[in-house]
Amino acid sequence: MTRMRKLSGVVGAVIATTSGGAMILHNSSISASDYGGGSHLETLRRKLHALDAVVPSRERLQSALMAANKANPLDVLVIGGGATGTGAALDAVTRGLKVGLVEREDFASGTSSRSTKLLHGGVRYLEKAVFNLDYGQYKLVLHALDERKRVIDNAPHLCHALPCMTPCFSWFEAVYYWAGLKMYDLVAGRQLLHLSRYYSRKESLELFPTLAKEGNGRSLNGTVVYYDGQMNDSRLNVGLACTAALAGAAVLNHAEVVSLLKDDAGQRIIGARIRNNLTGEEFDTYAKVIVNASGPFCDGLRKMADKNAQEMIAPSSGVHITLPDYYSPKGMGLIVPKTKDGRVVFMLPWMGRTIAGTTDSSTSITYLPEPREDEIQFILDAISDYLNVKVRRADVLSAWSGIRPLAVDPTAKNTESISRDHIVCEDYPGLVTITGGKWTTYRSMAEDAVNAAIKSGKLTPAYGCMTNKLCIVGGEGWDPSSFTVLAQQYKRMKSTHGGKVVPAVMDSAAARHLSCAYGTLAQRVAAIAQNENLGKRLVHGYPYLEAEVAYCARNEYCESAIDFIARRTRLAFLETDAARRALPRVIEILAKEHKWDNSRQKEELQKATIFLKTFKSSKNSQFHDGKHT
C-alpha cells in the first residue's frame, strides 16, 4: 500500500505537468516545443542529455547569484554541496523554481566523498525492527531499499549491484543469517537486486579464496550471500551538481557563506553574504528561503541565525582503509555483521582495490578529519580474524576518515543507537535545515527539504518532484557494453618526453574506466585524449588519463588539484602515493586550463601535499606495526 501511494503520487505529478515553459535561472527557459513536445519530464530529459549540452561557466553562475536581489530573489538558496545539497538543488530547479547553491569547498569535499561506497537498506536496522518490534526501523529499511534501486537506475554508470558474503560458523548462524537475509529480500519486493542464497563451506572458499576456514577458534560452516548496491560516491555527487547546473540552478563550489542576511525586522532570513574563496570577492545573494544542507557543519550555520540554537548533530567518525586487490576477489564483498566487540566489519572490492572498515566512534567536527592509528589497527585486527592471508599495516595504500552527521536522539547513550533517519526542521524563519540520513536516501531527503522550503517560502512550483526517474548527466542511455565503442573508435594520442606524438591503443582498462566514470559523456573525454594528445596515463597502475584533467576543468567545475585527485578521480582514496606522483602533471594541465601563474601552481602543490598527508597510508604515517608485519 505504501509503495502504491508513492507510485500514484509520482504518476500524478507527471500527469499534472503541462507543456508550458519552466522559468529557470539563466533565462534559458525550457518549453516542450523546443524539444519536440511531450511532458515536462521528457522535456527535461532531452535538455539534460542533449549531445550539445554544456554546463554554464563558473562566471555565469556567480553572476546569476549576484543578480538575485531583494526585489528579485531566488526562490531557494541551498547551502552545502554534498549529496543532499546538490540533490535538493536538482529537485527544486526541476520543479521550475529559481535556485542557487553554494559550497565552501568542493562538491562532495566532506562526508559525501568519504562514505562506505554502499547503497544499502540497512540489514542491521531490519534486525532491530524484528527483535524490538520497531515499526519505525522497519519503515526506514523499506524506504531505503526503494531509494537504493532508484539511485542505481538514475546513475547506472556509477552504481551497480554487489554480492556480499556473510560467514557462518555454526548451523544456528547459518539459519539465522539465511532467514534474516531472506526477509531483507522480501522487504525489497520489486526493488530486489538479486536473491540471497546459502553456500557450503567448499563453495564459499571457491568464491572467496582468502576467507579463513577457522575464525576465533571456530570452523567455517558456510556463508550466506546477499546483494546491496555499490557506487562511486563523489562522482555521483559531482554528477548531481552538473545536472542541476544544466537544468538552470546556479551551483557554485569554493563559495563560502560568511554571514546570513535578515529582514529589517530581524525576524526572517532573506539571504546570505558569500565569499568566492578562489578570488576573495564577496557579494550578497537573496532568496525567499534557504536550505541548510551543510552536513556536520549545519549547527554552525544555524548559530549564524540564532546563537542560542541547540545543537542537533552528534558527529561520528567512520574510518576506512584501502588495501591491495588480493585481499578480496573482484566481484565479492565480505561483511561480518557482528565482530567480537559487537561492531560491523567489511571488505569490499572497489575500483580495482579493496576497502575495509569501519569504525563508529564519537569525534569532533573538523574540515579535514584524519584517521587515528588505533582506528586503522582496529580494522586490520578485525579483518585478520576472517582471512587466511597475512594482514599487514604496510599494505594500507590509503586511509581516510569521514564524519557522519547523525541526528541527535536525546535518550541515546552512544552513536550506535542514534537513528540514521533524517530530520527536517525550521527553527528560524527562512532557514530550513536537513540533517542525518545516509547516501542511499539522499534523493528523498532532498525532496523532503524542498517540500519544507516550498511551505516556508510560500513558493509556487510549476511542477511536482521529478527526480524519481531522472538520470543524472551521463546516465541516460548508458549500457555496460558502452566501453566497446571507445575501444574501437578512439586512440590515446600522447606526447613523449622528446615532444613526439605517438598513438596508443584505447585499451579495455582505459575504455571501461572512462565509460563507468563519465557514462555517455565518455566519448568527449576520449576525443580530448585523441585530438589534443592527452592520452597518456597520469600514473602507472591506474587507468586515469591526462585528458580527464582537461575535461573536468572545462565541464565539471574542477578548480584545484585536490578537486581532481580526490573527487573527479579517486586516486587519493585508492593510493595516496600514486596521487602524489600524479600531482605535477595534474597541476600542469590545470594551470593551462585555468591560466595559473607559477605562484598558484606552487600553492596548489603545497595544498595537495598537505591534504594527502591526512590519508594515513603506510608511506606517510608513523606506526609500530606489531602483529601486522
XYZ file of C-alpha atoms in Angstrom:
629
model
C 0.000 0.000 0.000
C 2.830 2.389 0.865
C 4.519 1.721 -2.466
C 1.237 2.188 -4.351
C 0.674 5.569 -2.688
C 4.225 6.653 -3.572
C 3.818 5.417 -7.138
C 0.452 7.101 -7.604
C 1.931 10.335 -6.244
C 4.741 10.252 -8.773
C 2.411 9.371 -11.631
C 0.041 12.109 -10.518
C 2.839 14.649 -10.503
C 3.855 13.688 -14.031
C 0.258 13.684 -15.327
C -0.327 17.086 -13.732
C 2.578 18.662 -15.634
C 1.771 20.777 -18.649
C 3.795 21.504 -21.731
C 4.300 25.122 -20.705
C 7.702 26.708 -20.071
C 9.509 26.352 -16.742
C 11.309 29.513 -15.648
C 14.898 28.693 -14.752
C 17.746 30.786 -13.576
C 19.678 31.602 -16.711
C 16.771 32.894 -18.819
C 17.033 29.722 -20.910
C 13.513 28.578 -20.129
C 12.552 25.115 -21.249
C 9.457 24.674 -23.318
C 8.202 21.371 -24.580
C 8.120 22.688 -28.167
C 11.882 23.292 -28.027
C 12.479 19.585 -27.597
C 9.743 18.030 -29.661
C 6.831 18.286 -27.229
C 5.850 15.790 -24.545
C 5.655 16.006 -20.763
C 7.868 18.257 -18.700
C 9.819 15.210 -17.507
C 10.581 14.149 -21.086
C 11.471 17.731 -21.971
C 13.912 17.823 -19.070
C 15.486 14.562 -20.133
C 16.043 15.799 -23.667
C 17.577 19.035 -22.432
C 19.913 17.420 -19.904
C 21.105 14.658 -22.195
C 21.324 16.564 -25.482
C 24.524 15.839 -27.400
C 25.472 19.536 -27.358
C 24.594 20.179 -23.688
C 27.374 22.131 -21.931
C 27.355 23.291 -18.307
C 27.278 27.084 -17.795
C 30.581 28.758 -16.950
C 31.521 29.485 -13.364
C 31.411 33.234 -14.099
C 27.873 32.944 -15.411
C 26.742 31.073 -12.306
C 28.255 33.656 -9.952
C 26.621 36.457 -11.960
C 23.250 34.746 -11.543
C 23.746 34.588 -7.766
C 24.815 38.228 -7.612
C 21.758 39.255 -9.634
C 19.415 37.815 -7.013
C 18.456 40.919 -5.007
C 15.709 41.898 -2.575
C 13.346 42.845 -5.376
C 14.032 39.701 -7.417
C 15.330 36.983 -5.080
C 15.965 33.338 -5.734
C 13.216 31.011 -4.649
C 15.683 28.698 -2.891
C 19.326 29.043 -1.900
C 20.926 25.754 -0.866
C 23.993 25.898 1.380
C 26.111 22.748 1.134
C 27.316 20.856 -1.932
C 27.175 17.301 -0.628
C 24.741 14.625 -1.779
C 21.693 16.142 -0.088
C 22.512 19.720 -1.073
C 23.089 19.019 -4.754
C 20.093 16.680 -4.698
C 17.946 19.488 -3.280
C 19.180 21.947 -5.909
C 18.320 19.480 -8.688
C 14.924 18.719 -7.156
C 13.993 22.383 -6.754
C 15.146 23.565 -10.183
C 13.337 20.743 -11.974
C 10.133 21.859 -10.266
C 10.532 25.200 -12.045
C 11.963 27.212 -9.138
C 14.820 29.736 -9.259
C 17.653 28.015 -7.412
C 21.171 28.743 -6.216
C 23.684 26.585 -4.351
C 26.959 27.479 -2.659
C 29.609 25.172 -1.213
C 32.577 26.283 0.920
C 34.998 23.752 -0.577
C 34.158 21.431 -3.462
C 31.164 19.262 -4.253
C 31.469 16.107 -2.101
C 34.513 17.509 -0.280
C 33.126 16.421 3.086
C 31.254 13.326 4.193
C 29.823 12.586 0.741
C 33.204 11.521 -0.693
C 34.253 9.594 2.424
C 31.436 7.070 2.611
C 31.449 3.278 2.682
C 30.531 3.375 -1.049
C 27.469 1.206 -0.348
C 23.853 1.815 -1.310
C 22.002 -0.240 1.255
C 18.702 -0.661 3.003
C 20.271 -1.434 6.359
C 20.253 -5.092 7.347
C 21.048 -4.185 10.975
C 18.029 -1.876 11.138
C 15.812 -4.695 9.913
C 17.193 -6.894 12.722
C 16.337 -4.168 15.251
C 12.884 -3.795 13.716
C 12.148 -7.513 14.153
C 13.587 -8.046 17.623
C 12.422 -4.729 19.074
C 9.100 -4.761 17.198
C 10.109 -1.306 15.986
C 7.876 -0.241 13.099
C 9.910 2.950 12.657
C 13.069 0.959 11.896
C 11.106 -1.247 9.502
C 9.846 1.786 7.578
C 13.411 3.103 7.441
C 14.592 -0.129 5.775
C 11.623 -0.275 3.395
C 12.210 3.298 2.310
C 15.978 2.845 1.886
C 15.508 -0.260 -0.262
C 13.152 1.686 -2.535
C 15.655 4.513 -2.834
C 18.583 2.115 -3.376
C 17.040 0.927 -6.639
C 16.209 4.474 -7.739
C 19.780 5.666 -7.256
C 21.136 2.723 -9.272
C 18.609 3.317 -12.068
C 19.310 7.075 -12.206
C 23.109 6.699 -12.293
C 23.720 3.264 -13.834
C 27.287 4.036 -14.899
C 28.317 4.919 -11.334
C 26.305 2.325 -9.386
C 25.927 -1.436 -9.537
C 24.778 -4.420 -7.503
C 27.447 -6.056 -5.326
C 27.205 -9.535 -3.758
C 28.237 -9.545 -0.095
C 29.233 -12.707 1.758
C 28.423 -13.246 5.441
C 30.409 -16.086 7.086
C 28.573 -18.558 9.330
C 30.473 -20.505 11.996
C 27.603 -22.688 13.203
C 24.338 -24.094 11.936
C 22.499 -21.623 14.149
C 24.281 -18.695 12.463
C 23.618 -20.202 9.047
C 19.877 -20.468 9.701
C 19.758 -17.065 11.459
C 21.533 -15.156 8.690
C 19.748 -17.038 5.907
C 16.329 -16.260 7.408
C 17.259 -12.634 8.085
C 18.570 -12.029 4.592
C 15.585 -13.754 3.002
C 13.441 -11.295 4.951
C 15.664 -8.496 3.531
C 14.853 -9.829 0.034
C 11.152 -9.971 0.870
C 11.056 -6.400 2.167
C 12.812 -5.193 -1.009
C 9.960 -6.641 -3.081
C 10.079 -5.484 -6.692
C 13.157 -3.368 -5.879
C 15.153 -6.552 -5.233
C 18.596 -6.584 -6.888
C 19.220 -10.372 -6.702
C 18.065 -13.169 -4.421
C 20.268 -14.126 -1.484
C 21.399 -17.736 -1.097
C 23.392 -20.082 1.112
C 26.759 -21.518 0.026
C 28.510 -24.513 1.558
C 31.972 -24.248 3.067
C 33.577 -25.600 -0.132
C 31.581 -23.309 -2.421
C 32.354 -20.313 -0.197
C 36.101 -20.884 -0.331
C 35.932 -21.161 -4.116
C 34.113 -17.822 -4.301
C 36.325 -16.113 -1.689
C 39.757 -17.845 -1.689
C 41.238 -15.630 1.047
C 38.425 -16.437 3.501
C 39.697 -18.234 6.610
C 38.454 -21.757 7.331
C 38.796 -21.029 11.032
C 37.907 -17.824 12.887
C 38.113 -17.044 16.599
C 38.543 -20.752 17.372
C 35.510 -21.731 15.285
C 35.265 -23.586 11.977
C 33.557 -22.092 8.946
C 30.219 -23.766 8.310
C 29.199 -21.919 5.163
C 28.170 -18.438 4.053
C 25.076 -16.509 3.029
C 25.475 -14.145 0.079
C 23.094 -11.214 -0.397
C 23.152 -8.133 -2.619
C 23.378 -4.413 -1.964
C 24.436 -1.548 -4.199
C 27.880 -0.001 -4.614
C 28.760 3.415 -6.043
C 31.453 5.927 -6.869
C 30.194 8.442 -4.324
C 31.976 11.678 -5.220
C 31.465 11.266 -8.960
C 27.764 10.708 -8.307
C 27.780 13.903 -6.226
C 29.580 15.897 -8.938
C 27.137 14.469 -11.488
C 24.213 15.787 -9.436
C 25.787 19.249 -9.299
C 26.387 19.322 -13.064
C 22.868 18.048 -13.768
C 21.419 20.814 -11.571
C 23.545 23.401 -13.410
C 22.336 22.147 -16.799
C 18.743 22.343 -15.542
C 19.251 26.001 -14.600
C 20.472 26.108 -10.995
C 23.380 28.446 -10.137
C 25.676 25.983 -8.352
C 28.983 27.428 -7.156
C 31.719 25.488 -5.382
C 34.515 27.203 -3.423
C 31.959 29.794 -2.298
C 31.577 30.245 1.452
C 28.718 31.728 3.454
C 30.272 34.319 5.788
C 27.003 35.608 7.259
C 23.243 35.336 6.905
C 21.081 38.318 5.961
C 17.883 39.110 7.852
C 14.924 41.325 7.021
C 14.606 44.795 8.506
C 12.687 43.463 11.497
C 15.307 40.768 12.091
C 12.571 38.143 12.063
C 13.439 36.148 8.935
C 16.494 35.015 6.970
C 16.339 36.514 3.472
C 19.792 35.867 2.028
C 23.485 35.303 2.604
C 26.815 37.073 2.252
C 29.029 34.886 0.039
C 32.802 34.874 -0.391
C 34.331 33.405 -3.538
C 37.244 31.527 -1.989
C 39.136 31.452 -5.287
C 39.177 35.228 -5.784
C 38.353 36.607 -2.318
C 35.432 38.559 -3.782
C 32.336 38.941 -1.572
C 28.743 39.547 -2.617
C 25.181 39.276 -1.304
C 22.544 36.963 -2.724
C 18.895 36.926 -1.684
C 16.384 34.087 -1.535
C 12.850 33.533 -0.287
C 14.065 30.554 1.705
C 17.437 28.986 2.486
C 18.047 25.251 2.783
C 20.827 24.351 5.207
C 22.304 21.094 3.881
C 25.800 21.516 5.274
C 26.051 18.089 6.903
C 28.241 18.021 10.028
C 28.508 21.816 9.869
C 24.770 22.550 9.921
C 24.842 23.632 13.580
C 27.384 26.332 12.750
C 25.042 27.761 10.134
C 22.063 27.538 12.468
C 24.014 29.504 15.065
C 24.642 32.231 12.477
C 20.878 32.718 12.528
C 20.428 32.198 16.274
C 23.474 31.983 18.515
C 21.393 30.104 21.113
C 20.307 27.338 18.718
C 20.531 23.915 20.377
C 22.969 21.550 18.678
C 21.399 18.672 16.776
C 24.473 16.883 15.381
C 26.266 14.005 17.116
C 29.364 13.633 14.908
C 30.608 10.083 14.446
C 33.913 9.081 12.876
C 33.825 6.477 10.123
C 37.323 5.297 9.181
C 38.092 3.190 6.102
C 41.304 1.793 4.674
C 42.305 0.795 1.145
C 44.217 -2.446 0.609
C 45.561 -4.250 -2.484
C 43.127 -6.199 -4.617
C 44.378 -9.600 -3.420
C 42.610 -9.167 -0.080
C 39.243 -9.850 -1.735
C 38.045 -11.357 -5.026
C 36.942 -8.962 -7.753
C 33.199 -9.472 -7.547
C 32.511 -10.382 -3.919
C 32.440 -8.411 -0.688
C 32.706 -9.756 2.857
C 30.538 -8.397 5.657
C 30.663 -9.602 9.265
C 27.522 -8.253 10.990
C 28.890 -8.679 14.494
C 32.573 -8.914 15.440
C 33.788 -9.986 18.879
C 33.252 -6.438 20.181
C 29.827 -6.128 18.536
C 30.749 -3.891 15.618
C 30.332 -4.479 11.886
C 33.398 -5.035 9.706
C 33.552 -5.408 5.949
C 35.893 -5.774 2.996
C 34.610 -4.693 -0.409
C 36.194 -4.749 -3.869
C 36.175 -1.188 -5.199
C 37.760 0.183 -8.362
C 40.454 -2.463 -8.507
C 41.346 -2.310 -4.811
C 39.828 -3.498 -1.522
C 38.315 -1.113 1.005
C 37.826 -2.236 4.597
C 36.108 -0.654 7.565
C 34.539 0.746 9.507
C 34.630 2.489 12.854
C 31.770 4.240 14.587
C 33.036 6.458 17.384
C 32.397 9.965 18.645
C 34.605 12.660 17.161
C 34.990 16.410 16.910
C 33.922 18.323 13.807
C 36.755 19.427 11.537
C 37.042 20.337 7.854
C 39.808 17.780 7.274
C 39.322 14.739 9.546
C 42.192 12.262 9.896
C 42.031 8.603 10.906
C 43.763 7.714 14.155
C 46.293 4.910 14.186
C 44.277 2.901 16.718
C 41.261 3.052 14.373
C 43.327 1.717 11.475
C 44.713 -1.024 13.708
C 41.178 -1.939 14.845
C 40.135 -2.551 11.231
C 43.266 -4.588 10.490
C 42.732 -6.674 13.644
C 39.069 -7.232 12.820
C 39.590 -8.433 9.238
C 42.581 -10.611 10.181
C 40.223 -12.888 12.128
C 38.419 -13.797 8.903
C 41.263 -14.112 6.377
C 43.877 -16.763 5.652
C 46.393 -14.189 4.371
C 48.799 -12.144 6.452
C 47.247 -8.744 7.218
C 49.969 -6.091 7.146
C 49.911 -2.422 8.079
C 52.419 -1.913 5.259
C 49.684 -2.911 2.763
C 47.498 0.095 3.620
C 47.502 2.185 0.427
C 45.272 4.897 1.851
C 43.177 5.518 4.957
C 40.571 8.177 5.475
C 38.023 9.399 7.982
C 34.556 10.771 7.313
C 32.215 12.491 9.752
C 28.699 11.088 9.857
C 26.217 13.856 10.746
C 23.985 11.717 12.944
C 20.798 13.337 14.169
C 20.719 13.536 17.962
C 18.294 11.421 19.946
C 18.344 12.894 23.486
C 17.821 9.441 25.010
C 20.707 7.804 23.126
C 23.763 6.789 25.117
C 26.082 6.014 22.199
C 26.329 6.611 18.475
C 25.259 3.078 17.602
C 21.757 3.753 18.917
C 21.324 7.156 17.300
C 18.871 7.000 14.427
C 20.245 7.110 10.887
C 16.975 8.679 9.757
C 16.992 12.321 8.704
C 15.446 15.378 10.289
C 13.972 18.428 8.575
C 13.257 21.463 10.720
C 12.846 25.235 10.548
C 13.876 26.588 13.910
C 14.429 30.086 12.494
C 12.053 31.535 9.870
C 13.511 31.304 6.377
C 16.171 28.728 7.285
C 15.186 25.095 6.657
C 17.729 22.581 7.962
C 18.031 18.992 6.807
C 20.475 16.649 8.516
C 21.069 12.994 9.362
C 20.196 10.258 6.910
C 22.587 8.436 4.598
C 23.788 8.426 0.983
C 21.221 5.834 -0.092
C 18.297 8.117 0.746
C 19.797 11.416 -0.461
C 17.104 11.845 -3.157
C 14.144 11.536 -0.823
C 15.924 13.675 1.781
C 16.296 16.366 -0.870
C 12.616 16.019 -1.762
C 11.616 16.463 1.884
C 13.862 19.525 2.196
C 12.394 21.148 -0.913
C 8.840 20.397 0.261
C 9.654 22.148 3.551
C 11.223 25.084 1.681
C 8.127 25.456 -0.504
C 5.966 25.597 2.613
C 8.275 28.036 4.407
C 8.645 30.436 1.488
C 5.062 30.054 0.247
C 6.539 29.125 -3.125
C 4.527 28.065 -6.159
C 6.477 25.467 -8.136
C 5.236 24.784 -11.641
C 5.703 21.036 -11.282
C 5.911 18.244 -8.751
C 9.077 16.366 -7.801
C 10.777 14.992 -10.931
C 13.912 13.307 -9.554
C 12.300 9.924 -9.003
C 13.013 8.897 -12.605
C 15.560 11.437 -13.793
C 19.004 10.198 -14.810
C 21.990 12.368 -13.970
C 24.282 13.516 -16.782
C 25.952 10.586 -18.486
C 23.371 8.087 -17.267
C 20.625 8.253 -19.905
C 21.093 5.526 -22.484
C 24.272 4.147 -20.896
C 24.906 0.430 -21.196
C 27.598 -1.778 -19.585
C 28.891 -2.572 -23.071
C 29.278 1.111 -23.984
C 33.024 0.946 -23.374
C 33.474 -1.123 -26.566
C 32.678 1.949 -28.678
C 35.577 3.791 -27.051
C 37.939 0.854 -27.512
C 37.010 0.503 -31.179
C 36.760 4.125 -32.288
C 39.375 6.102 -30.346
C 43.145 6.271 -29.958
C 45.066 7.605 -26.969
C 47.425 10.030 -28.702
C 50.191 11.004 -26.299
C 53.294 13.166 -26.252
C 56.606 11.549 -25.343
C 59.351 13.250 -23.318
C 61.030 14.218 -26.587
C 57.908 16.025 -27.758
C 56.976 13.366 -30.323
C 53.298 12.444 -30.582
C 52.620 8.716 -30.733
C 49.346 6.775 -30.894
C 48.378 4.252 -28.251
C 45.506 1.794 -28.085
C 42.393 2.798 -26.149
C 42.706 -0.476 -24.239
C 39.867 -2.136 -22.369
C 41.020 -0.885 -18.944
C 41.009 2.776 -20.031
C 37.797 2.388 -22.029
C 35.955 0.680 -19.153
C 37.134 3.330 -16.711
C 36.017 6.240 -18.904
C 32.654 4.608 -19.561
C 31.983 3.914 -15.886
C 33.195 7.331 -14.697
C 31.565 9.571 -17.322
C 28.803 7.412 -18.780
C 27.648 8.532 -22.204
C 29.911 11.590 -21.915
C 32.999 9.354 -22.007
C 33.352 9.939 -25.742
C 34.018 13.618 -25.041
C 36.934 12.658 -22.807
C 38.209 10.149 -25.372
C 38.044 12.839 -28.067
C 40.267 15.121 -25.954
C 42.728 12.255 -25.440
C 42.846 11.676 -29.188
C 42.669 15.207 -30.588
C 44.755 17.084 -28.003
C 47.460 14.476 -27.421
C 46.378 13.919 -23.811
C 46.102 10.138 -23.902
C 48.934 9.328 -21.534
C 48.145 7.749 -18.169
C 48.660 10.093 -15.239
C 50.301 7.419 -13.102
C 51.399 3.829 -13.585
C 48.920 1.158 -12.488
C 45.757 3.256 -12.877
C 43.595 3.952 -15.958
C 43.283 7.701 -15.363
C 44.205 9.750 -18.461
C 45.605 13.265 -18.828
C 42.521 14.125 -20.890
C 40.368 13.782 -17.785
C 42.079 16.732 -16.123
C 41.241 18.993 -19.055
C 37.709 17.630 -19.352
C 36.934 18.086 -15.649
C 38.320 21.636 -15.674
C 36.070 22.525 -18.607
C 32.922 20.571 -17.763
C 32.844 19.651 -14.058
C 33.947 22.781 -12.174
C 37.287 21.226 -11.175
C 39.075 24.251 -9.698
C 42.026 22.739 -7.827
C 44.408 19.792 -7.857
C 42.651 18.396 -4.767
C 39.313 18.575 -6.576
C 40.767 16.279 -9.229
C 42.747 13.704 -7.231
C 40.066 13.311 -4.539
C 36.675 13.925 -6.160
C 36.804 13.890 -10.008
C 39.027 10.821 -9.798
C 39.582 8.689 -6.688
C 43.379 8.474 -6.633
C 43.730 9.926 -3.116
C 41.377 7.249 -1.776
C 42.845 4.385 -3.795
C 46.550 5.014 -3.252
C 47.991 8.101 -1.610
C 51.447 7.598 -3.105
C 50.068 7.286 -6.643
C 48.101 10.512 -6.158
C 51.293 12.240 -5.042
C 53.147 11.046 -8.143
C 50.358 12.285 -10.409
C 50.221 15.769 -8.890
C 52.851 17.589 -11.012
C 51.174 16.635 -14.300
C 47.677 17.295 -12.934
C 48.753 20.788 -11.860
C 50.488 21.414 -15.194
C 47.304 20.667 -17.152
C 45.052 22.604 -14.764
C 47.430 25.567 -14.982
C 46.968 25.627 -18.743
C 43.170 25.334 -18.450
C 42.763 27.972 -15.727
C 45.746 30.184 -16.667
C 47.567 29.801 -13.344
C 50.900 31.524 -12.807
C 53.926 29.834 -11.191
C 52.955 31.085 -7.746
C 49.492 29.495 -7.962
C 51.000 26.227 -9.198
C 53.356 26.065 -6.214
C 50.459 26.832 -3.888
C 48.400 24.012 -5.430
C 51.233 21.530 -4.951
C 51.685 22.587 -1.327
C 47.969 22.361 -0.507
C 47.567 18.986 -2.187
C 50.638 17.587 -0.421
C 49.248 18.656 2.958
C 45.867 17.180 2.023
C 47.379 13.802 1.115
C 49.189 13.613 4.450
C 45.795 13.250 6.120
C 45.325 9.949 4.242
C 47.338 7.707 6.514
C 48.897 5.220 4.126
C 51.830 3.115 5.279
C 54.192 5.511 3.476
C 53.139 8.730 5.182
C 52.315 7.533 8.689
C 54.480 6.724 11.693
C 53.357 3.459 13.223
C 54.512 0.463 15.202
C 53.434 -2.493 13.141
C 53.319 -5.033 15.954
C 51.425 -8.101 14.770
C 50.834 -6.709 11.272
C 54.297 -7.377 9.802
